[in-house]
mmCIF file of C-alpha atoms in Angstrom:
data_model
loop_
_atom_site.group_PDB
_atom_site.id
_atom_site.type_symbol
_atom_site.label_atom_id
_atom_site.label_comp_id
_atom_site.label_asym_id
_atom_site.label_seq_id
_atom_site.Cartn_x
_atom_site.Cartn_y
_atom_site.Cartn_z
ATOM 1 C CA MET A 1 64.922 118.458 214.069
ATOM 2 C CA THR A 2 67.921 120.106 212.454
ATOM 3 C CA PRO A 3 68.479 119.005 208.838
ATOM 4 C CA PHE A 4 71.919 117.679 207.992
ATOM 5 C CA PHE A 5 73.456 120.180 205.602
ATOM 6 C CA GLY A 6 74.952 117.259 203.662
ATOM 7 C CA LEU A 7 78.063 119.109 202.561
ATOM 8 C CA LEU A 8 80.486 116.586 204.000
ATOM 9 C CA HIS A 9 80.525 112.967 202.878
ATOM 10 C CA LEU A 10 82.829 110.511 204.620
ATOM 11 C CA ARG A 11 83.829 107.699 202.298
ATOM 12 C CA ALA A 12 86.484 105.011 202.301
ATOM 13 C CA SER A 13 86.536 102.325 199.636
ATOM 14 C CA PHE A 14 88.412 99.201 200.527
ATOM 15 C CA LYS A 15 89.129 95.728 199.211
ATOM 16 C CA ALA A 16 89.745 92.713 201.372
ATOM 17 C CA GLU A 17 91.815 89.909 199.917
ATOM 18 C CA VAL A 18 91.609 86.823 202.066
ATOM 19 C CA GLY A 19 94.358 84.207 201.771
ATOM 20 C CA SER A 20 94.832 81.089 203.846
ATOM 21 C CA VAL A 21 95.873 83.023 206.958
ATOM 22 C CA VAL A 22 96.147 86.708 205.973
ATOM 23 C CA ALA A 23 93.546 89.367 205.201
ATOM 24 C CA VAL A 24 94.838 92.486 203.466
ATOM 25 C CA LEU A 25 92.844 95.691 203.765
ATOM 26 C CA GLU A 26 93.566 98.252 201.077
ATOM 27 C CA LEU A 27 92.402 101.838 201.586
ATOM 28 C CA SER A 28 92.085 103.728 198.312
ATOM 29 C CA ARG A 29 90.919 107.048 199.741
ATOM 30 C CA PRO A 30 92.242 109.528 202.309
ATOM 31 C CA SER A 31 91.688 108.753 205.967
ATOM 32 C CA TYR A 32 88.622 110.128 207.716
ATOM 33 C CA ALA A 33 90.834 112.547 209.638
ATOM 34 C CA GLU A 34 92.261 113.851 206.369
ATOM 35 C CA LEU A 35 88.783 114.261 204.874
ATOM 36 C CA LEU A 36 87.542 116.120 207.944
ATOM 37 C CA ALA A 37 90.596 118.367 208.020
ATOM 38 C CA SER A 38 90.391 119.120 204.301
ATOM 39 C CA PHE A 39 86.711 120.006 204.547
ATOM 40 C CA THR A 40 87.253 122.182 207.617
ATOM 41 C CA ARG A 41 90.140 124.040 206.021
ATOM 42 C CA SER A 42 88.665 124.556 202.547
ATOM 43 C CA PHE A 43 85.039 125.377 203.358
ATOM 44 C CA LYS A 44 83.906 128.810 202.176
ATOM 45 C CA LEU A 45 80.603 130.511 202.847
ATOM 46 C CA SER A 46 80.779 132.148 199.417
ATOM 47 C CA ASN A 47 80.464 128.715 197.770
ATOM 48 C CA THR A 48 77.608 127.578 199.991
ATOM 49 C CA PRO A 49 73.952 127.393 198.882
ATOM 50 C CA LYS A 50 71.891 130.301 200.205
ATOM 51 C CA ASN A 51 69.415 128.027 201.976
ATOM 52 C CA VAL A 52 72.267 126.476 203.973
ATOM 53 C CA VAL A 53 73.535 129.906 205.028
ATOM 54 C CA GLU A 54 70.047 131.002 206.072
ATOM 55 C CA HIS A 55 69.512 127.801 208.010
ATOM 56 C CA ALA A 56 72.835 128.278 209.800
ATOM 57 C CA LYS A 57 71.638 131.707 210.907
ATOM 58 C CA LEU A 58 68.472 130.112 212.279
ATOM 59 C CA CYS A 59 70.588 127.542 214.124
ATOM 60 C CA PHE A 60 72.528 130.356 215.778
ATOM 61 C CA LEU A 61 69.338 132.182 216.781
ATOM 62 C CA ASP A 62 67.850 128.931 218.081
ATOM 63 C CA TRP A 63 70.953 128.357 220.188
ATOM 64 C CA LEU A 64 70.842 131.923 221.516
ATOM 65 C CA GLY A 65 67.209 131.538 222.561
ATOM 66 C CA ALA A 66 67.908 128.249 224.324
ATOM 67 C CA THR A 67 70.876 129.810 226.113
ATOM 68 C CA LEU A 68 68.942 132.841 227.318
ATOM 69 C CA ALA A 69 66.200 130.532 228.594
ATOM 70 C CA GLY A 70 68.763 128.381 230.364
ATOM 71 C CA SER A 71 70.447 131.393 231.944
ATOM 72 C CA ALA A 72 67.458 131.761 234.282
ATOM 73 C CA GLU A 73 68.262 128.416 235.924
ATOM 74 C CA LYS A 74 69.982 128.317 239.322
ATOM 75 C CA GLU A 75 72.724 126.029 237.988
ATOM 76 C CA ALA A 76 73.481 128.549 235.242
ATOM 77 C CA GLU A 77 74.103 131.235 237.833
ATOM 78 C CA VAL A 78 76.465 128.922 239.698
ATOM 79 C CA LEU A 79 78.474 128.190 236.552
ATOM 80 C CA ALA A 80 78.615 131.871 235.605
ATOM 81 C CA GLU A 81 79.837 132.828 239.067
ATOM 82 C CA VAL A 82 82.516 130.134 239.178
ATOM 83 C CA PHE A 83 83.926 130.662 235.696
ATOM 84 C CA GLY A 84 83.281 134.400 235.587
ATOM 85 C CA GLU A 85 85.985 134.818 238.223
ATOM 86 C CA LEU A 86 88.650 133.613 235.789
ATOM 87 C CA SER A 87 90.898 135.850 233.714
ATOM 88 C CA PRO A 88 91.675 137.063 231.086
ATOM 89 C CA LYS A 89 88.262 138.449 230.169
ATOM 90 C CA GLU A 90 88.131 137.334 226.524
ATOM 91 C CA SER A 91 84.638 136.066 225.753
ATOM 92 C CA SER A 92 81.114 136.758 226.981
ATOM 93 C CA ILE A 93 79.032 134.473 229.160
ATOM 94 C CA VAL A 94 75.603 134.795 227.534
ATOM 95 C CA GLY A 95 72.828 136.043 229.811
ATOM 96 C CA PHE A 96 75.220 137.496 232.347
ATOM 97 C CA LYS A 97 77.311 140.665 232.405
ATOM 98 C CA LEU A 98 80.445 138.571 232.712
ATOM 99 C CA LYS A 99 83.423 137.576 230.611
ATOM 100 C CA ALA A 100 85.902 134.744 231.006
ATOM 101 C CA PRO A 101 88.758 133.078 229.106
ATOM 102 C CA SER A 102 87.499 131.758 225.771
ATOM 103 C CA HIS A 103 87.557 128.104 226.826
ATOM 104 C CA ALA A 104 85.747 128.894 230.090
ATOM 105 C CA ALA A 105 83.069 130.976 228.357
ATOM 106 C CA ALA A 106 82.544 128.140 225.874
ATOM 107 C CA TYR A 107 82.071 125.728 228.786
ATOM 108 C CA VAL A 108 79.440 127.855 230.520
ATOM 109 C CA ASN A 109 77.577 128.766 227.339
ATOM 110 C CA GLY A 110 77.590 125.156 226.170
ATOM 111 C CA ALA A 111 76.185 123.905 229.457
ATOM 112 C CA VAL A 112 73.624 126.669 229.922
ATOM 113 C CA SER A 113 72.260 126.256 226.391
ATOM 114 C CA HIS A 114 71.360 122.635 227.187
ATOM 115 C CA MET A 115 69.791 123.220 230.606
ATOM 116 C CA VAL A 116 66.153 123.535 229.576
ATOM 117 C CA GLU A 117 66.476 121.196 226.564
ATOM 118 C CA LEU A 118 65.139 123.635 223.984
ATOM 119 C CA ASP A 119 68.201 123.177 221.783
ATOM 120 C CA ASP A 120 68.136 121.764 218.263
ATOM 121 C CA ILE A 121 68.473 118.064 217.499
ATOM 122 C CA HIS A 122 69.509 115.770 214.666
ATOM 123 C CA ARG A 123 67.659 112.514 215.211
ATOM 124 C CA GLU A 124 69.703 110.236 212.964
ATOM 125 C CA ALA A 125 72.976 111.339 214.567
ATOM 126 C CA ILE A 126 71.225 111.459 217.983
ATOM 127 C CA ILE A 127 72.905 114.742 218.819
ATOM 128 C CA HIS A 128 72.075 118.300 219.852
ATOM 129 C CA PRO A 129 74.480 119.908 217.357
ATOM 130 C CA GLY A 130 74.266 123.544 218.380
ATOM 131 C CA VAL A 131 75.241 123.332 222.029
ATOM 132 C CA PRO A 132 78.864 122.177 221.596
ATOM 133 C CA VAL A 133 79.593 123.966 218.315
ATOM 134 C CA VAL A 134 78.123 127.455 218.652
ATOM 135 C CA PRO A 135 79.693 128.219 222.066
ATOM 136 C CA ALA A 136 83.134 127.134 220.827
ATOM 137 C CA ALA A 137 82.859 129.156 217.621
ATOM 138 C CA LEU A 138 81.387 132.197 219.360
ATOM 139 C CA ALA A 139 83.953 132.301 222.161
ATOM 140 C CA LEU A 140 86.906 132.267 219.779
ATOM 141 C CA ALA A 141 85.188 134.555 217.273
ATOM 142 C CA GLU A 142 84.823 137.165 220.004
ATOM 143 C CA LYS A 143 88.384 136.659 221.201
ATOM 144 C CA GLN A 144 89.799 136.902 217.667
ATOM 145 C CA ASP A 145 87.361 139.648 216.616
ATOM 146 C CA VAL A 146 86.384 137.872 213.398
ATOM 147 C CA SER A 147 83.484 138.686 211.095
ATOM 148 C CA GLY A 148 79.986 137.256 211.215
ATOM 149 C CA GLU A 149 80.773 135.455 207.968
ATOM 150 C CA LYS A 150 83.685 133.632 209.613
ATOM 151 C CA LEU A 151 81.470 132.746 212.555
ATOM 152 C CA LEU A 152 78.864 131.197 210.257
ATOM 153 C CA GLU A 153 81.560 129.249 208.413
ATOM 154 C CA ALA A 154 82.756 127.817 211.708
ATOM 155 C CA ILE A 155 79.239 126.886 212.800
ATOM 156 C CA ILE A 156 78.440 125.087 209.534
ATOM 157 C CA VAL A 157 81.761 123.220 209.582
ATOM 158 C CA GLY A 158 81.210 122.157 213.182
ATOM 159 C CA TYR A 159 77.690 120.899 212.495
ATOM 160 C CA GLU A 160 78.848 118.908 209.481
ATOM 161 C CA VAL A 161 81.714 117.239 211.323
ATOM 162 C CA GLU A 162 79.833 116.221 214.464
ATOM 163 C CA ILE A 163 76.698 115.080 212.638
ATOM 164 C CA SER A 164 78.752 112.994 210.196
ATOM 165 C CA ILE A 165 80.520 111.281 213.081
ATOM 166 C CA GLY A 166 77.278 110.875 215.022
ATOM 167 C CA LYS A 167 75.605 109.177 212.067
ATOM 168 C CA ALA A 168 78.590 106.861 211.692
ATOM 169 C CA VAL A 169 78.683 105.637 215.308
ATOM 170 C CA ASN A 170 74.994 105.532 216.184
ATOM 171 C CA PRO A 171 72.630 104.062 217.231
ATOM 172 C CA SER A 172 74.883 101.708 219.230
ATOM 173 C CA HIS A 173 77.059 104.523 220.615
ATOM 174 C CA TYR A 174 74.077 106.130 222.344
ATOM 175 C CA LYS A 175 73.484 103.074 224.508
ATOM 176 C CA TYR A 176 76.322 104.188 226.757
ATOM 177 C CA TRP A 177 77.496 107.627 225.637
ATOM 178 C CA HIS A 178 75.927 111.059 225.321
ATOM 179 C CA THR A 179 76.626 111.801 221.658
ATOM 180 C CA THR A 180 76.370 115.540 222.220
ATOM 181 C CA GLY A 181 79.314 115.280 224.590
ATOM 182 C CA THR A 182 81.403 112.800 222.611
ATOM 183 C CA CYS A 183 80.874 113.618 218.936
ATOM 184 C CA GLY A 184 80.205 117.217 219.868
ATOM 185 C CA THR A 185 83.821 117.559 220.960
ATOM 186 C CA PHE A 186 84.947 116.937 217.378
ATOM 187 C CA GLY A 187 82.426 119.422 216.016
ATOM 188 C CA ALA A 188 83.518 122.063 218.500
ATOM 189 C CA ALA A 189 87.165 121.451 217.623
ATOM 190 C CA ALA A 190 86.468 121.782 213.901
ATOM 191 C CA ALA A 191 84.555 125.015 214.467
ATOM 192 C CA ALA A 192 87.356 126.395 216.621
ATOM 193 C CA CYS A 193 89.952 125.425 214.012
ATOM 194 C CA ARG A 194 87.963 127.223 211.340
ATOM 195 C CA VAL A 195 87.884 130.432 213.385
ATOM 196 C CA LEU A 196 91.644 130.195 213.953
ATOM 197 C CA GLU A 197 92.245 129.319 210.270
ATOM 198 C CA LEU A 198 94.516 126.392 211.113
ATOM 199 C CA SER A 199 96.293 124.310 208.482
ATOM 200 C CA GLU A 200 95.063 120.832 207.551
ATOM 201 C CA GLU A 201 97.846 119.249 209.588
ATOM 202 C CA GLU A 202 96.970 121.375 212.605
ATOM 203 C CA ILE A 203 93.294 120.511 212.207
ATOM 204 C CA MET A 204 94.096 116.782 212.180
ATOM 205 C CA ASN A 205 96.135 117.285 215.335
ATOM 206 C CA ALA A 206 93.276 119.200 216.940
ATOM 207 C CA LEU A 207 90.850 116.396 216.095
ATOM 208 C CA GLY A 208 93.252 113.963 217.732
ATOM 209 C CA VAL A 209 93.385 116.075 220.878
ATOM 210 C CA ALA A 210 89.590 116.328 220.791
ATOM 211 C CA GLY A 211 89.338 112.559 220.515
ATOM 212 C CA THR A 212 91.304 111.942 223.682
ATOM 213 C CA HIS A 213 89.079 114.470 225.493
ATOM 214 C CA ALA A 214 85.744 113.222 224.151
ATOM 215 C CA ALA A 215 83.432 111.956 226.888
ATOM 216 C CA GLY A 216 79.889 112.055 228.196
ATOM 217 C CA LEU A 217 78.154 109.334 230.186
ATOM 218 C CA ILE A 218 74.502 108.452 229.637
ATOM 219 C CA GLU A 219 74.325 107.765 233.384
ATOM 220 C CA VAL A 220 74.182 111.501 234.171
ATOM 221 C CA PHE A 221 70.800 111.857 232.451
ATOM 222 C CA GLY A 222 68.287 113.161 234.952
ATOM 223 C CA THR A 223 70.892 115.051 236.970
ATOM 224 C CA SER A 224 72.099 118.647 236.874
ATOM 225 C CA SER A 225 75.377 117.340 235.432
ATOM 226 C CA LYS A 226 73.878 116.357 232.064
ATOM 227 C CA PRO A 227 74.356 119.849 230.538
ATOM 228 C CA LEU A 228 78.009 119.701 231.522
ATOM 229 C CA ASN A 229 78.583 117.203 228.697
ATOM 230 C CA PRO A 230 78.050 119.735 225.884
ATOM 231 C CA GLY A 231 79.744 122.393 227.991
ATOM 232 C CA ARG A 232 82.844 120.277 228.289
ATOM 233 C CA ALA A 233 82.669 119.402 224.597
ATOM 234 C CA ALA A 234 82.628 123.100 223.681
ATOM 235 C CA ARG A 235 85.493 123.863 226.046
ATOM 236 C CA ASP A 236 87.620 120.928 224.926
ATOM 237 C CA GLY A 237 87.065 121.816 221.286
ATOM 238 C CA VAL A 238 88.469 125.277 221.955
ATOM 239 C CA VAL A 239 91.371 123.840 223.941
ATOM 240 C CA ALA A 240 92.138 121.289 221.204
ATOM 241 C CA ALA A 241 92.349 124.000 218.545
ATOM 242 C CA LEU A 242 94.453 126.305 220.708
ATOM 243 C CA LEU A 243 96.882 123.495 221.548
ATOM 244 C CA ALA A 244 97.145 122.375 217.925
ATOM 245 C CA SER A 245 97.859 125.953 216.863
ATOM 246 C CA ARG A 246 100.894 125.825 219.144
ATOM 247 C CA GLY A 247 102.251 122.519 217.905
ATOM 248 C CA PHE A 248 100.440 119.853 219.944
ATOM 249 C CA THR A 249 100.007 116.537 218.116
#
């Protein structure tokens, strides 16, 4: 079980005044999107407790091990072959001597890392946090040639965002939706935004784009398509950040 770092706290205080026919809802704090964007933009590894940084490193290593294990699966080879044909060659497909566009590499790495179900889990949020976030952060980090410090910042931000949302919507959400695919899309987008160093407004736009992409049916459990949910979440997080960086709203 992956501990929740607990750095991000989503709060909204409100007061309902009920009249004869009208209820007025007053929000006294920023919106959730604003809180998420502010956290994503302002987070710094230098201000983070050492134990959190060390745990983030373990999360990355855990993800890498799960991905290498998954790369031995037949379905992993199929994905690598299909997406490894795409250009430009920006980011590595882990376990294979192949590169692909950043969003495509994120897709393959996200799916492959979930294939043998050795990936980390947060039970309260009912999510495998590493498999959408790390592939998105890693793909763009390689493309942008950023430091390991920036990569860790992106990973921590992504975990915080997706786990916070997962805790907010579950357990009812998990009756129908694969949280790793749905909430993971937001985490992947936040991680990607952190790598690209987007503004708060751009991050909010990216989260909006991620929201309209978010998906993942519980019905695919037991099929070879289940790992595609985190793969798509990783890919769509990258796409959301790239689109927002170019003005998409």
